[in-house]
Amino acid sequence: NAGVTQTPKFRVLKTGQSMTLLCAQDMNHEYMYWYRQDPGMGLRLIHYSVGEGTTAKGEVPDGYNVSRLKKQNFLLGLESAAPSQTSVYFCASRGRAEAFFGQGTRLTVV
Amino acid sequence: DQQVKQNSPSLSVQEGRISILNCDYTNSMFDYFLWYKKYPAEGPTFLISISSIKDKNEDGRFTVFLNKSAKHLSLHIVPSQPGDSAVYFCAAKSLIYSGGSNYKLTFGKGTLLTVNP
């Protein structure tokens, strides 16, 4: 029972580099979300998707792009990484009520 | 504008005693509330929830109370165990846009619970 799987678990980027974080869920959920967690800030919503082919901005979308080409996958892209994007990123998917989270990706931008 | 507030960054209790974690909210459109538990280096895991039409929900050692008039909810853990030591997030569900049908979860900043043996 995989649930929500995030790839990679850790990454170090240099400023200006790009990367894509992958989120995969096997629960056939329509909703998927990307959050970032920073010390003292809780979980803040970056982007979300309400179904295959749809994406929308959350609270802190700047510097990120997303795509949902397949229902089970939700990709988060950083085109030009900045030190302010150093964070732990969590993907979540949701059915009717509660959301299920992946184990997180710890990203450091130097 | 923080719509979900957990004003206590940390809480320390003795094993066997009650842990009470508090959460306040400002948005009256929230219709469903959830508590998540998070261990270090893991994703948050769902713990317990409550609909806005109820004032109490119980699941084993965990009980969530909702006071709508005060816009306050609390999570009670009885008895507390060392394995309960984690960060607890309060979350609230609301429509993303008024009149729409898509929902989002808004999280508080979390409370670090430490249960001492």
GROMACS .gro file of C-alpha atoms in nm:
model
  227
    1ASN     CA    1   0.000   0.000   0.000
    2ALA     CA    2   0.216   0.283  -0.134
    3GLY     CA    3  -0.029   0.572  -0.083
    4VAL     CA    4   0.157   0.889  -0.178
    5THR     CA    5   0.516   0.859  -0.294
    6GLN     CA    6   0.753   1.151  -0.346
    7THR     CA    7   1.074   1.145  -0.546
    8PRO     CA    8   1.347   1.236  -0.458
    9LYS     CA    9   1.371   1.239  -0.078
   10PHE     CA   10   1.668   1.477  -0.068
   11ARG     CA   11   1.827   1.716  -0.314
   12VAL     CA   12   2.085   1.992  -0.311
   13LEU     CA   13   2.067   2.248  -0.591
   14LYS     CA   14   2.282   2.540  -0.685
   15THR     CA   15   2.112   2.875  -0.730
   16GLY     CA   16   1.971   2.899  -1.080
   17GLN     CA   17   1.945   2.526  -1.140
   18SER     CA   18   1.615   2.363  -1.223
   19MET     CA   19   1.455   2.046  -1.100
   20THR     CA   20   1.126   1.858  -1.088
   21LEU     CA   21   0.974   1.691  -0.783
   22LEU     CA   22   0.750   1.398  -0.859
   23CYS     CA   23   0.445   1.294  -0.661
   24ALA     CA   24   0.257   0.973  -0.732
   25GLN     CA   25  -0.059   0.845  -0.563
   26ASP     CA   26  -0.232   0.513  -0.606
   27MET     CA   27  -0.563   0.596  -0.436
   28ASN     CA   28  -0.741   0.732  -0.744
   29HIS     CA   29  -0.781   1.069  -0.573
   30GLU     CA   30  -0.892   1.369  -0.774
   31TYR     CA   31  -0.731   1.633  -0.555
   32MET     CA   32  -0.356   1.672  -0.524
   33TYR     CA   33  -0.157   1.942  -0.348
   34TRP     CA   34   0.196   2.065  -0.304
   35TYR     CA   35   0.289   2.222   0.029
   36ARG     CA   36   0.611   2.356   0.169
   37GLN     CA   37   0.702   2.345   0.536
   38ASP     CA   38   0.937   2.600   0.685
   39PRO     CA   39   1.032   2.642   1.052
   40GLY     CA   40   0.760   2.828   1.240
   41MET     CA   41   0.544   2.858   0.928
   42GLY     CA   42   0.338   2.541   0.924
   43LEU     CA   43   0.235   2.398   0.589
   44ARG     CA   44   0.175   2.647   0.312
   45LEU     CA   45  -0.003   2.558  -0.010
   46ILE     CA   46   0.201   2.615  -0.327
   47HIS     CA   47  -0.020   2.476  -0.603
   48TYR     CA   48  -0.303   2.232  -0.625
   49SER     CA   49  -0.497   2.028  -0.879
   50VAL     CA   50  -0.860   1.924  -0.875
   51GLY     CA   51  -0.823   1.667  -1.148
   52GLU     CA   52  -0.620   1.545  -1.441
   53GLY     CA   53  -0.519   1.830  -1.666
   54THR     CA   54  -0.602   2.103  -1.413
   55THR     CA   55  -0.376   2.309  -1.190
   56ALA     CA   56  -0.421   2.624  -0.983
   57LYS     CA   57  -0.218   2.855  -0.761
   58GLY     CA   58  -0.216   2.828  -0.384
   59GLU     CA   59  -0.084   3.071  -0.123
   60VAL     CA   60   0.283   3.079  -0.226
   61PRO     CA   61   0.304   2.990  -0.599
   62ASP     CA   62   0.582   3.223  -0.713
   63GLY     CA   63   0.889   3.047  -0.849
   64TYR     CA   64   0.708   2.716  -0.900
   65ASN     CA   65   0.519   2.549  -1.180
   66VAL     CA   66   0.314   2.232  -1.176
   67SER     CA   67   0.162   1.982  -1.415
   68ARG     CA   68  -0.097   1.707  -1.381
   69LEU     CA   69  -0.084   1.517  -1.708
   70LYS     CA   70  -0.194   1.193  -1.546
   71LYS     CA   71  -0.438   1.158  -1.259
   72GLN     CA   72  -0.191   0.971  -1.043
   73ASN     CA   73   0.100   1.213  -1.087
   74PHE     CA   74   0.150   1.572  -0.980
   75LEU     CA   75   0.482   1.736  -1.070
   76LEU     CA   76   0.633   2.042  -0.906
   77GLY     CA   77   0.896   2.229  -1.101
   78LEU     CA   78   1.152   2.488  -1.004
   79GLU     CA   79   1.281   2.660  -1.317
   80SER     CA   80   1.552   2.868  -1.150
   81ALA     CA   81   1.608   2.769  -0.789
   82ALA     CA   82   1.668   3.035  -0.525
   83PRO     CA   83   1.793   2.999  -0.166
   84SER     CA   84   1.447   3.110  -0.046
   85GLN     CA   85   1.315   2.783  -0.187
   86THR     CA   86   1.516   2.580   0.061
   87SER     CA   87   1.241   2.391   0.239
   88VAL     CA   88   1.074   2.058   0.294
   89TYR     CA   89   0.813   1.989   0.027
   90PHE     CA   90   0.512   1.770   0.087
   91CYS     CA   91   0.272   1.635  -0.168
   92ALA     CA   92  -0.076   1.532  -0.063
   93SER     CA   93  -0.377   1.375  -0.225
   94ARG     CA   94  -0.732   1.387  -0.103
   95GLY     CA   95  -1.046   1.193  -0.156
   96ARG     CA   96  -1.363   1.296   0.029
   97ALA     CA   97  -1.217   1.435   0.348
   98GLU     CA   98  -0.870   1.387   0.489
   99ALA     CA   99  -0.557   1.436   0.285
  100PHE     CA  100  -0.279   1.179   0.271
  101PHE     CA  101   0.076   1.303   0.261
  102GLY     CA  102   0.398   1.179   0.111
  103GLN     CA  103   0.713   1.146   0.318
  104GLY     CA  104   0.852   1.478   0.199
  105THR     CA  105   1.141   1.606  -0.010
  106ARG     CA  106   1.410   1.804   0.165
  107LEU     CA  107   1.549   2.058  -0.081
  108THR     CA  108   1.849   2.277  -0.014
  109VAL     CA  109   1.942   2.556  -0.254
  110VAL     CA  110   2.294   2.686  -0.209
  111ASP     CA  111  -0.362   3.682   0.797
  112GLN     CA  112  -0.338   3.350   0.976
  113GLN     CA  113  -0.677   3.181   0.966
  114VAL     CA  114  -0.578   2.878   1.173
  115LYS     CA  115  -0.375   2.951   1.482
  116GLN     CA  116  -0.193   2.719   1.715
  117ASN     CA  117  -0.062   2.958   1.975
  118SER     CA  118   0.147   2.710   2.169
  119PRO     CA  119   0.463   2.612   1.978
  120SER     CA  120   0.537   2.338   2.227
  121LEU     CA  121   0.383   2.137   2.510
  122SER     CA  122   0.544   1.898   2.754
  123VAL     CA  123   0.348   1.643   2.961
  124GLN     CA  124   0.419   1.340   3.173
  125GLU     CA  125   0.339   0.993   3.049
  126GLY     CA  126  -0.007   0.886   3.159
  127ARG     CA  127  -0.136   1.242   3.192
  128ILE     CA  128  -0.368   1.428   2.958
  129SER     CA  129  -0.232   1.629   2.666
  130ILE     CA  130  -0.448   1.917   2.545
  131LEU     CA  131  -0.357   2.084   2.218
  132ASN     CA  132  -0.546   2.394   2.119
  133CYS     CA  133  -0.638   2.554   1.789
  134ASP     CA  134  -0.826   2.874   1.707
  135TYR     CA  135  -0.965   2.980   1.373
  136THR     CA  136  -1.104   3.297   1.226
  137ASN     CA  137  -1.284   3.187   0.909
  138SER     CA  138  -1.649   3.100   0.979
  139MET     CA  139  -1.665   2.922   0.641
  140PHE     CA  140  -1.453   2.634   0.767
  141ASP     CA  141  -1.680   2.329   0.777
  142TYR     CA  142  -1.448   2.046   0.868
  143PHE     CA  143  -1.148   2.026   1.098
  144LEU     CA  144  -0.865   1.778   1.110
  145TRP     CA  145  -0.565   1.698   1.326
  146TYR     CA  146  -0.246   1.562   1.179
  147LYS     CA  147   0.054   1.418   1.356
  148LYS     CA  148   0.404   1.452   1.217
  149TYR     CA  149   0.719   1.271   1.319
  150PRO     CA  150   1.060   1.405   1.211
  151ALA     CA  151   1.157   1.315   0.853
  152GLU     CA  152   0.807   1.185   0.780
  153GLY     CA  153   0.498   1.330   0.619
  154PRO     CA  154   0.199   1.435   0.830
  155THR     CA  155  -0.045   1.154   0.902
  156PHE     CA  156  -0.414   1.199   0.960
  157LEU     CA  157  -0.520   1.152   1.321
  158ILE     CA  158  -0.880   1.256   1.379
  159SER     CA  159  -1.137   1.495   1.238
  160ILE     CA  160  -1.464   1.663   1.324
  161SER     CA  161  -1.742   1.812   1.120
  162SER     CA  162  -1.865   2.161   1.204
  163ILE     CA  163  -2.208   2.016   1.286
  164LYS     CA  164  -2.065   1.821   1.578
  165ASP     CA  165  -1.899   1.929   1.900
  166LYS     CA  166  -1.708   1.613   1.986
  167ASN     CA  167  -1.547   1.319   1.814
  168GLU     CA  168  -1.367   1.039   1.989
  169ASP     CA  169  -1.131   0.773   1.862
  170GLY     CA  170  -0.958   0.566   2.126
  171ARG     CA  171  -0.725   0.785   2.329
  172PHE     CA  172  -0.791   1.084   2.104
  173THR     CA  173  -1.086   1.321   2.136
  174VAL     CA  174  -1.144   1.641   1.945
  175PHE     CA  175  -1.375   1.908   2.080
  176LEU     CA  176  -1.520   2.188   1.873
  177ASN     CA  177  -1.663   2.512   2.012
  178LYS     CA  178  -1.805   2.693   1.711
  179SER     CA  179  -1.915   3.002   1.898
  180ALA     CA  180  -1.561   3.052   2.025
  181LYS     CA  181  -1.405   2.933   1.698
  182HIS     CA  182  -1.191   2.698   1.900
  183LEU     CA  183  -1.105   2.332   1.885
  184SER     CA  184  -0.888   2.115   2.100
  185LEU     CA  185  -0.733   1.772   2.082
  186HIS     CA  186  -0.720   1.566   2.400
  187ILE     CA  187  -0.490   1.268   2.432
  188VAL     CA  188  -0.556   1.045   2.732
  189PRO     CA  189  -0.343   0.883   2.854
  190SER     CA  190  -0.041   1.035   2.685
  191GLN     CA  191   0.235   0.799   2.577
  192PRO     CA  192   0.598   0.867   2.480
  193GLY     CA  193   0.516   0.754   2.126
  194ASP     CA  194   0.274   1.046   2.100
  195SER     CA  195   0.571   1.285   2.096
  196ALA     CA  196   0.542   1.462   1.761
  197VAL     CA  197   0.433   1.785   1.599
  198TYR     CA  198   0.057   1.817   1.581
  199PHE     CA  199  -0.103   2.028   1.310
  200CYS     CA  200  -0.456   2.158   1.320
  201ALA     CA  201  -0.616   2.197   0.976
  202ALA     CA  202  -0.944   2.336   0.850
  203LYS     CA  203  -1.128   2.263   0.526
  204SER     CA  204  -1.293   2.532   0.320
  205LEU     CA  205  -1.394   2.611  -0.033
  206ILE     CA  206  -1.110   2.745  -0.239
  207TYR     CA  207  -1.343   2.994  -0.404
  208SER     CA  208  -1.683   3.100  -0.279
  209GLY     CA  209  -1.956   2.933  -0.481
  210GLY     CA  210  -1.722   2.669  -0.614
  211SER     CA  211  -1.690   2.304  -0.523
  212ASN     CA  212  -1.317   2.266  -0.468
  213TYR     CA  213  -1.171   2.250  -0.121
  214LYS     CA  214  -0.839   2.322   0.039
  215LEU     CA  215  -0.688   2.256   0.380
  216THR     CA  216  -0.545   2.545   0.578
  217PHE     CA  217  -0.292   2.444   0.840
  218GLY     CA  218  -0.179   2.595   1.166
  219LYS     CA  219   0.190   2.626   1.246
  220GLY     CA  220   0.193   2.317   1.463
  221THR     CA  221   0.255   2.231   1.828
  222LEU     CA  222   0.546   2.012   1.933
  223LEU     CA  223   0.423   1.767   2.196
  224THR     CA  224   0.680   1.597   2.415
  225VAL     CA  225   0.562   1.317   2.642
  226ASN     CA  226   0.816   1.242   2.911
  227PRO     CA  227   0.846   0.886   3.050
   0.00000   0.00000   0.00000
